[in-house]
mmCIF file of C-alpha atoms and ligand atoms in Angstrom:
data_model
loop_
_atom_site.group_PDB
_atom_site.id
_atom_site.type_symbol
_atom_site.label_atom_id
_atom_site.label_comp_id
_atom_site.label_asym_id
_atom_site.label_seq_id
_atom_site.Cartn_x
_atom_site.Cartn_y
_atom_site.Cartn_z
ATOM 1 C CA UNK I 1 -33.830 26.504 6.841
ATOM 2 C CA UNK I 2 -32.350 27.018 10.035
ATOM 3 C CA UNK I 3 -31.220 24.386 12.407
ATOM 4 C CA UNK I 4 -33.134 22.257 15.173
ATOM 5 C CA UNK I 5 -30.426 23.400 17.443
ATOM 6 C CA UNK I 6 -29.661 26.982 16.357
ATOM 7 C CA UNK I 7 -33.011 27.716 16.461
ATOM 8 C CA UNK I 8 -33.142 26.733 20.260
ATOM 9 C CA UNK I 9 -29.780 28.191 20.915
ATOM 10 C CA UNK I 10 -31.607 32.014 19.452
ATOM 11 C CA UNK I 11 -34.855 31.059 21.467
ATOM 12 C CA UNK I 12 -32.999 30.861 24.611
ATOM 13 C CA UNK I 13 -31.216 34.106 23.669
ATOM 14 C CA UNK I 14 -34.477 35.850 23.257
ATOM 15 C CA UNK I 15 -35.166 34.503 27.104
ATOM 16 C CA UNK I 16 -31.700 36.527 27.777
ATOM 17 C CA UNK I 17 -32.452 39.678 26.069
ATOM 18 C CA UNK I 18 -35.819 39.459 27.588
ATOM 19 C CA UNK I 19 -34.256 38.626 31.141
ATOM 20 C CA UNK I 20 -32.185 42.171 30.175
ATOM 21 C CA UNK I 21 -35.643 44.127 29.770
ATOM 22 C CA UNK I 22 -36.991 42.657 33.159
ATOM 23 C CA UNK I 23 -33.583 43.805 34.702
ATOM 24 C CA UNK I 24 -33.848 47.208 33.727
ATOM 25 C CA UNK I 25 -37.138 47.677 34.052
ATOM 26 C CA UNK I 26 -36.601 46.644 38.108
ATOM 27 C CA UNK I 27 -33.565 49.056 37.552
ATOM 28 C CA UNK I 28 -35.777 51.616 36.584
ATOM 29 C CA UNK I 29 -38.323 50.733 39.405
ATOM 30 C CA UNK I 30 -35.635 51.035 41.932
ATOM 31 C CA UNK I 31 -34.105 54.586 40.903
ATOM 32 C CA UNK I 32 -37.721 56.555 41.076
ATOM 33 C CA UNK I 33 -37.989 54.871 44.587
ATOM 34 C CA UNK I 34 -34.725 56.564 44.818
ATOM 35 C CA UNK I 35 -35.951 59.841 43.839
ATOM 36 C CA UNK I 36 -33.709 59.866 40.118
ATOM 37 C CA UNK I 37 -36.204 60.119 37.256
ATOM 38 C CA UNK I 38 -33.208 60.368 34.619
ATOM 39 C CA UNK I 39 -31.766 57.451 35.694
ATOM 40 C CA UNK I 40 -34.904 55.710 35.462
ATOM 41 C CA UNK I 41 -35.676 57.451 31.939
ATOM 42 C CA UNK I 42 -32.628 56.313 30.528
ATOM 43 C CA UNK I 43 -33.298 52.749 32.677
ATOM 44 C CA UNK I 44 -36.416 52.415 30.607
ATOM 45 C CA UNK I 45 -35.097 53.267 27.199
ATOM 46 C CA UNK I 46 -32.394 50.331 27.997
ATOM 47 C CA UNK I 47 -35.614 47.951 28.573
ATOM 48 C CA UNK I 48 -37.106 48.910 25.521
ATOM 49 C CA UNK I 49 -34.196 48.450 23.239
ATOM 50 C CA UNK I 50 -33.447 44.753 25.079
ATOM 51 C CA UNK I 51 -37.328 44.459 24.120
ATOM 52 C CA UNK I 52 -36.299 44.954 20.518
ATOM 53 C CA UNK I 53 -33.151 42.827 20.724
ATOM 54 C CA UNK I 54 -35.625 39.521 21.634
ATOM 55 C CA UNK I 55 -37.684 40.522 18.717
ATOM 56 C CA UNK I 56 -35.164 40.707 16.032
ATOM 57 C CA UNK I 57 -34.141 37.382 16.990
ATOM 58 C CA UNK I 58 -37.547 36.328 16.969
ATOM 59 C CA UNK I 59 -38.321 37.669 13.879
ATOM 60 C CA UNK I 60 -34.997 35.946 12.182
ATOM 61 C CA UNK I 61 -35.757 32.729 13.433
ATOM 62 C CA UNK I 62 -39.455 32.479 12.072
ATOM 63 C CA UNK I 63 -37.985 33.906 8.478
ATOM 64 C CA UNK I 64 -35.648 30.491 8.897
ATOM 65 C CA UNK I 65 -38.690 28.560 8.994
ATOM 66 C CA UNK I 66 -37.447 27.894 12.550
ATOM 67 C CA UNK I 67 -39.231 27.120 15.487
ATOM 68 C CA UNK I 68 -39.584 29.802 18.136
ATOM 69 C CA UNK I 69 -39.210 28.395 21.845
ATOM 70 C CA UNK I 70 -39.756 30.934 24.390
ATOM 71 C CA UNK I 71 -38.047 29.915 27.848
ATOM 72 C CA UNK I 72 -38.834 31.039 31.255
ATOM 73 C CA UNK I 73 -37.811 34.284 32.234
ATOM 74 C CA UNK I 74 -36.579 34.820 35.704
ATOM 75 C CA UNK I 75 -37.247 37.678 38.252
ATOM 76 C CA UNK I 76 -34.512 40.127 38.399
ATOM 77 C CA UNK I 77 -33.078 41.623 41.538
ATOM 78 C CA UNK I 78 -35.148 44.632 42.935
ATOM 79 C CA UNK I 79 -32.256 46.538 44.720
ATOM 80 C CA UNK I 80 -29.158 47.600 44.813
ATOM 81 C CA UNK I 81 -27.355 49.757 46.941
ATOM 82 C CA UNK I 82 -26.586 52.356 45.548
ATOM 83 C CA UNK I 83 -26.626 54.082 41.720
ATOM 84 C CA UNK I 84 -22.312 52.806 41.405
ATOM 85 C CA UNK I 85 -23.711 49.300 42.438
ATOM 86 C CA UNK I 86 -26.453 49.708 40.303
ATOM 87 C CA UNK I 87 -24.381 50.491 37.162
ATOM 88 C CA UNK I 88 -21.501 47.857 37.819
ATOM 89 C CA UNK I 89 -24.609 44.920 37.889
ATOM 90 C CA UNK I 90 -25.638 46.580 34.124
ATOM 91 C CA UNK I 91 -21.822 46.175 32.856
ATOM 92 C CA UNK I 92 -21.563 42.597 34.251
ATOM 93 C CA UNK I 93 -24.592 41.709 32.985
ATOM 94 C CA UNK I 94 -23.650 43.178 29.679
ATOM 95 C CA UNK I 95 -20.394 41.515 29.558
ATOM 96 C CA UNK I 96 -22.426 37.902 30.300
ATOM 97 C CA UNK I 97 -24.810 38.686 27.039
ATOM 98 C CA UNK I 98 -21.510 39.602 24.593
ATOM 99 C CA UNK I 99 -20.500 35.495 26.032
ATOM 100 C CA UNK I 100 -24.041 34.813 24.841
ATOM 101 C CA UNK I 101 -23.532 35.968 21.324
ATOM 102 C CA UNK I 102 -20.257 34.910 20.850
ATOM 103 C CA UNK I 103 -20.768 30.836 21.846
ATOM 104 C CA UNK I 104 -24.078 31.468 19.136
ATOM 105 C CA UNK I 105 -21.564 32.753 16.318
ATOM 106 C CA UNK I 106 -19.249 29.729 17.134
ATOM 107 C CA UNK I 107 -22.134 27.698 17.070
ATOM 108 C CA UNK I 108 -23.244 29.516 13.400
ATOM 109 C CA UNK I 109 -19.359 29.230 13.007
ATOM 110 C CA UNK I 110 -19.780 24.905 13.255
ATOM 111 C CA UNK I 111 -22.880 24.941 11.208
ATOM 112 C CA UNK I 112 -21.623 26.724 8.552
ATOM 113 C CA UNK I 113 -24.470 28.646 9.156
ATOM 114 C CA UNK I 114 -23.434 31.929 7.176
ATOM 115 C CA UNK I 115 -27.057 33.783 7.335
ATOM 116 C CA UNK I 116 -26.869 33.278 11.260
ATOM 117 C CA UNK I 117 -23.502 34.314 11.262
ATOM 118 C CA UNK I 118 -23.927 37.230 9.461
ATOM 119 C CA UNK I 119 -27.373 38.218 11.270
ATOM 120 C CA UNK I 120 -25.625 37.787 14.502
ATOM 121 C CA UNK I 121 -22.856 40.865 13.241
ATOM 122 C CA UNK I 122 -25.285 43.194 14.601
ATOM 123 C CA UNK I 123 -25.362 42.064 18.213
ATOM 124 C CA UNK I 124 -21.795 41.939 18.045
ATOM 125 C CA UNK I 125 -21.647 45.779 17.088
ATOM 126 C CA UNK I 126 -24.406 46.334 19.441
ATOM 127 C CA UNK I 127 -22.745 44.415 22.741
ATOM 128 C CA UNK I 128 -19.175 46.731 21.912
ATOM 129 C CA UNK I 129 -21.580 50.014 22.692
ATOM 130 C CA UNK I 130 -23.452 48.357 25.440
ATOM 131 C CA UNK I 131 -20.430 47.718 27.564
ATOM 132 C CA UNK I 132 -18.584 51.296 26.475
ATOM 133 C CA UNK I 133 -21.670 52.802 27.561
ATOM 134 C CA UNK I 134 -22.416 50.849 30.848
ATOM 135 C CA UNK I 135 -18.549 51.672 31.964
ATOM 136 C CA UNK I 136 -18.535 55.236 30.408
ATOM 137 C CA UNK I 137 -21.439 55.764 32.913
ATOM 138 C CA UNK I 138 -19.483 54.221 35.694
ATOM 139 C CA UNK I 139 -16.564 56.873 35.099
ATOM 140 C CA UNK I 140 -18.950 59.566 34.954
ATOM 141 C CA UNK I 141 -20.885 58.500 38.339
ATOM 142 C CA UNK I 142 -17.280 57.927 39.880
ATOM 143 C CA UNK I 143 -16.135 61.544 39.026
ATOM 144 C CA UNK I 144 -19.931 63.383 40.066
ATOM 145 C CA UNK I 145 -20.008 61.133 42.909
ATOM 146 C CA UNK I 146 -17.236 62.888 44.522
ATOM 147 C CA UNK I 147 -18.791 66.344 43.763
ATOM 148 C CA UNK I 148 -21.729 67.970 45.919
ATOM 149 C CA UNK I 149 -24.648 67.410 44.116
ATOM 150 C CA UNK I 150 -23.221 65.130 42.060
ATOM 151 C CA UNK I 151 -26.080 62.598 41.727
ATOM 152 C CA UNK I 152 -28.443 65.269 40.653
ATOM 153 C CA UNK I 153 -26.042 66.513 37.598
ATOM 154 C CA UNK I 154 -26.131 62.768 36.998
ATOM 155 C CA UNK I 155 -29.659 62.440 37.114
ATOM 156 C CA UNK I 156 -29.920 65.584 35.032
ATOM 157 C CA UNK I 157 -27.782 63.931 32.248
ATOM 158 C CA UNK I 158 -29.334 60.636 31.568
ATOM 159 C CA UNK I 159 -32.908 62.187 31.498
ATOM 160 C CA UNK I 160 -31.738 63.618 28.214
ATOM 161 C CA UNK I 161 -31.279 60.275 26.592
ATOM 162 C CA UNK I 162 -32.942 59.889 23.228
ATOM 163 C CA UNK I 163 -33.779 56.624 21.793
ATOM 164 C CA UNK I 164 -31.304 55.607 18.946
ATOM 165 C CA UNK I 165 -33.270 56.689 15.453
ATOM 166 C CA UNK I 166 -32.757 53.086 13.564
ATOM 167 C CA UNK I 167 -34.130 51.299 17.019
ATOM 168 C CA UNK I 168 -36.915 53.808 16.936
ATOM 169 C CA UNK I 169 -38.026 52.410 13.651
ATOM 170 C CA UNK I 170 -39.152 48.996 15.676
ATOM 171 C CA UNK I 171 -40.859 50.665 18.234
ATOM 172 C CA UNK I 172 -44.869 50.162 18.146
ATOM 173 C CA UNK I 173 -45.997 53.423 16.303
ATOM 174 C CA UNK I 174 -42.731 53.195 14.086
ATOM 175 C CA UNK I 175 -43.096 52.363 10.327
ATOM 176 C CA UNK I 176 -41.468 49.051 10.931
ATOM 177 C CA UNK I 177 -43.967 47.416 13.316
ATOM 178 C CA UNK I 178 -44.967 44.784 10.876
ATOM 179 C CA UNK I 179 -41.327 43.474 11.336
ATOM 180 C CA UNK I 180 -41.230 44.402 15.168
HETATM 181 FE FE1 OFO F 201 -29.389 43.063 24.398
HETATM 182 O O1 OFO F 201 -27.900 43.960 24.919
HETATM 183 FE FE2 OFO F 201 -28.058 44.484 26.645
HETATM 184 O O2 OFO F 201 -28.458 42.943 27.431
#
Protein backbone atom coordinates (compact mmCIF):
# COMPACT_ATOMS: atom_id res chain seq x y z
CA UNK A 1 0.00 0.00 0.00
CA UNK A 2 1.01 3.31 -0.82
CA UNK A 3 1.79 6.05 1.58
CA UNK A 4 -0.50 8.70 3.48
CA UNK A 5 1.86 11.21 2.10
CA UNK A 6 2.78 9.93 -1.38
CA UNK A 7 -0.55 9.49 -2.08
CA UNK A 8 -1.22 13.31 -1.43
CA UNK A 9 2.01 14.30 -2.99
CA UNK A 10 0.41 12.25 -6.64
CA UNK A 11 -3.09 13.86 -5.83
CA UNK A 12 -1.70 17.24 -5.93
CA UNK A 13 0.20 16.27 -9.10
CA UNK A 14 -2.97 15.25 -10.76
CA UNK A 15 -4.20 19.07 -9.76
CA UNK A 16 -0.86 20.04 -11.88
CA UNK A 17 -1.36 17.96 -14.85
CA UNK A 18 -4.91 19.01 -14.73
CA UNK A 19 -3.87 22.80 -14.23
CA UNK A 20 -1.68 21.83 -17.70
CA UNK A 21 -5.04 20.76 -19.57
CA UNK A 22 -6.86 24.04 -18.39
CA UNK A 23 -3.70 25.94 -19.72
CA UNK A 24 -3.83 24.64 -23.02
CA UNK A 25 -7.13 24.45 -23.47
CA UNK A 26 -7.17 28.62 -22.81
CA UNK A 27 -4.09 28.28 -25.20
CA UNK A 28 -6.14 26.79 -27.64
CA UNK A 29 -9.06 29.29 -26.98
CA UNK A 30 -6.76 32.13 -27.54
CA UNK A 31 -5.10 31.01 -31.00
CA UNK A 32 -8.70 30.50 -32.93
CA UNK A 33 -9.46 34.07 -31.57
CA UNK A 34 -6.27 34.61 -33.31
CA UNK A 35 -7.34 33.17 -36.47
CA UNK A 36 -4.59 29.82 -36.19
CA UNK A 37 -6.66 26.62 -36.16
CA UNK A 38 -3.31 24.42 -36.21
CA UNK A 39 -2.04 25.95 -33.42
CA UNK A 40 -5.12 25.44 -31.63
CA UNK A 41 -5.38 21.70 -33.04
CA UNK A 42 -2.16 20.84 -31.81
CA UNK A 43 -3.13 23.18 -28.45
CA UNK A 44 -5.92 20.73 -27.89
CA UNK A 45 -4.13 17.48 -28.45
CA UNK A 46 -1.57 18.92 -25.63
CA UNK A 47 -4.84 19.24 -23.28
CA UNK A 48 -5.89 15.94 -23.94
CA UNK A 49 -2.68 14.14 -23.31
CA UNK A 50 -2.20 16.39 -19.81
CA UNK A 51 -5.91 14.92 -19.38
CA UNK A 52 -4.38 11.47 -19.56
CA UNK A 53 -1.29 12.31 -17.50
CA UNK A 54 -3.87 13.16 -14.26
CA UNK A 55 -5.50 9.90 -14.97
CA UNK A 56 -2.62 7.59 -14.95
CA UNK A 57 -1.74 8.98 -11.73
CA UNK A 58 -5.11 8.58 -10.64
CA UNK A 59 -5.44 5.30 -11.69
CA UNK A 60 -1.91 4.25 -9.87
CA UNK A 61 -2.84 5.67 -6.76
CA UNK A 62 -6.31 3.82 -6.35
CA UNK A 63 -4.34 0.36 -7.47
CA UNK A 64 -2.09 1.41 -4.13
CA UNK A 65 -5.12 1.25 -2.18
CA UNK A 66 -4.39 4.99 -1.85
CA UNK A 67 -6.57 7.70 -1.32
CA UNK A 68 -7.30 10.02 -4.22
CA UNK A 69 -7.45 13.86 -3.15
CA UNK A 70 -8.36 16.06 -5.90
CA UNK A 71 -7.16 19.81 -5.22
CA UNK A 72 -8.42 22.95 -6.63
CA UNK A 73 -7.54 23.77 -9.96
CA UNK A 74 -6.82 27.32 -10.82
CA UNK A 75 -7.84 29.48 -13.89
CA UNK A 76 -5.15 29.79 -16.37
CA UNK A 77 -4.18 32.95 -18.16
CA UNK A 78 -6.42 33.76 -21.26
CA UNK A 79 -3.81 35.76 -23.35
CA UNK A 80 -0.76 36.20 -24.45
CA UNK A 81 0.73 38.36 -26.81
CA UNK A 82 1.69 36.86 -29.29
CA UNK A 83 2.19 32.92 -30.67
CA UNK A 84 6.50 33.34 -29.42
CA UNK A 85 4.97 34.47 -26.00
CA UNK A 86 2.56 31.94 -26.19
CA UNK A 87 5.06 29.07 -26.71
CA UNK A 88 7.81 30.36 -24.18
CA UNK A 89 4.73 30.26 -21.22
CA UNK A 90 4.24 26.25 -22.53
CA UNK A 91 8.20 25.57 -22.06
CA UNK A 92 8.26 27.31 -18.62
CA UNK A 93 5.44 25.71 -17.59
CA UNK A 94 6.84 22.45 -18.77
CA UNK A 95 10.08 22.94 -17.14
CA UNK A 96 7.96 23.71 -13.59
CA UNK A 97 6.07 20.09 -14.05
CA UNK A 98 9.68 18.06 -14.78
CA UNK A 99 10.47 19.99 -10.83
CA UNK A 100 7.14 18.38 -10.00
CA UNK A 101 8.14 14.88 -10.84
CA UNK A 102 11.45 14.97 -9.79
CA UNK A 103 10.80 16.25 -5.81
CA UNK A 104 7.91 13.05 -6.16
CA UNK A 105 10.80 10.52 -7.22
CA UNK A 106 12.97 11.92 -4.31
CA UNK A 107 10.13 11.63 -2.25
CA UNK A 108 9.55 7.69 -3.72
CA UNK A 109 13.45 7.88 -3.44
CA UNK A 110 13.00 8.45 0.85
CA UNK A 111 10.22 5.99 1.03
CA UNK A 112 11.84 3.39 -0.52
CA UNK A 113 8.94 3.41 -2.46
CA UNK A 114 10.25 1.31 -5.56
CA UNK A 115 6.64 0.79 -7.38
CA UNK A 116 6.27 4.73 -7.23
CA UNK A 117 9.60 5.12 -8.30
CA UNK A 118 9.43 3.02 -11.04
CA UNK A 119 5.77 4.23 -12.14
CA UNK A 120 7.04 7.70 -12.02
CA UNK A 121 9.96 6.57 -15.01
CA UNK A 122 7.36 7.36 -17.42
CA UNK A 123 6.77 11.01 -16.62
CA UNK A 124 10.33 11.36 -16.52
CA UNK A 125 10.61 10.09 -20.26
CA UNK A 126 7.55 11.97 -20.99
CA UNK A 127 8.72 15.63 -19.39
CA UNK A 128 12.37 15.11 -21.67
CA UNK A 129 9.88 15.24 -24.98
CA UNK A 130 7.64 17.84 -23.55
CA UNK A 131 10.33 20.42 -23.14
CA UNK A 132 12.31 19.28 -26.63
CA UNK A 133 9.11 19.78 -28.19
CA UNK A 134 7.90 23.09 -26.53
CA UNK A 135 11.57 24.66 -27.50
CA UNK A 136 11.81 22.81 -30.91
CA UNK A 137 8.57 24.82 -31.62
CA UNK A 138 10.12 27.98 -30.35
CA UNK A 139 13.09 27.57 -32.98
CA UNK A 140 10.75 26.84 -35.62
CA UNK A 141 8.35 30.00 -34.84
CA UNK A 142 11.70 32.08 -34.45
CA UNK A 143 12.96 31.08 -37.99
CA UNK A 144 9.06 31.40 -39.86
CA UNK A 145 8.58 34.40 -37.88
CA UNK A 146 11.09 36.22 -39.80
CA UNK A 147 9.66 34.94 -43.16
CA UNK A 148 6.45 36.50 -44.93
CA UNK A 149 3.81 34.36 -44.18
CA UNK A 150 5.52 32.74 -41.74
CA UNK A 151 2.73 32.24 -39.15
CA UNK A 152 0.55 30.61 -41.69
CA UNK A 153 3.36 27.82 -42.69
CA UNK A 154 3.35 27.55 -38.90
CA UNK A 155 -0.16 27.20 -38.54
CA UNK A 156 -0.12 24.83 -41.48
CA UNK A 157 2.39 22.53 -39.62
CA UNK A 158 0.95 21.94 -36.25
CA UNK A 159 -2.57 21.23 -37.75
CA UNK A 160 -0.95 18.03 -38.90
CA UNK A 161 -0.27 16.79 -35.43
CA UNK A 162 -1.43 13.28 -34.72
CA UNK A 163 -2.06 12.04 -31.33
CA UNK A 164 0.79 9.67 -30.10
CA UNK A 165 -0.66 5.85 -30.84
CA UNK A 166 0.12 4.39 -27.09
CA UNK A 167 -1.73 7.76 -25.60
CA UNK A 168 -4.48 7.06 -28.05
CA UNK A 169 -5.11 3.79 -26.36
CA UNK A 170 -6.51 5.93 -23.12
CA UNK A 171 -8.57 8.06 -24.99
CA UNK A 172 -12.52 7.45 -24.43
CA UNK A 173 -13.38 5.18 -27.50
CA UNK A 174 -9.83 3.48 -27.12
CA UNK A 175 -9.66 -0.20 -25.95
CA UNK A 176 -8.13 0.92 -22.73
CA UNK A 177 -10.95 3.07 -21.28
CA UNK A 178 -11.59 0.76 -18.43
CA UNK A 179 -8.05 1.84 -17.21
CA UNK A 180 -8.50 5.55 -18.48
FE1 LIG B 1 1.91 16.45 -18.11
O1 LIG B 1 3.31 17.09 -19.07
FE2 LIG B 1 2.91 18.72 -19.74
O2 LIG B 1 2.40 19.58 -18.28
Amino acid sequence: MISKDMSEHLGRQIGAELYSEHLYNAMAAWAMAQDLPGLSHWMRLQAEEEHIHAMKLFHYILERDGEVVLPQIEAPETSWSNVQELLSSVAEHEKIITGLIYGLIDLAHQERDHSTTEFLQWYIAEQVEEEATANALIAKCKMLSEMPGGYYLLDQDLAGRQFSPELAAYLPNGAMFGKY
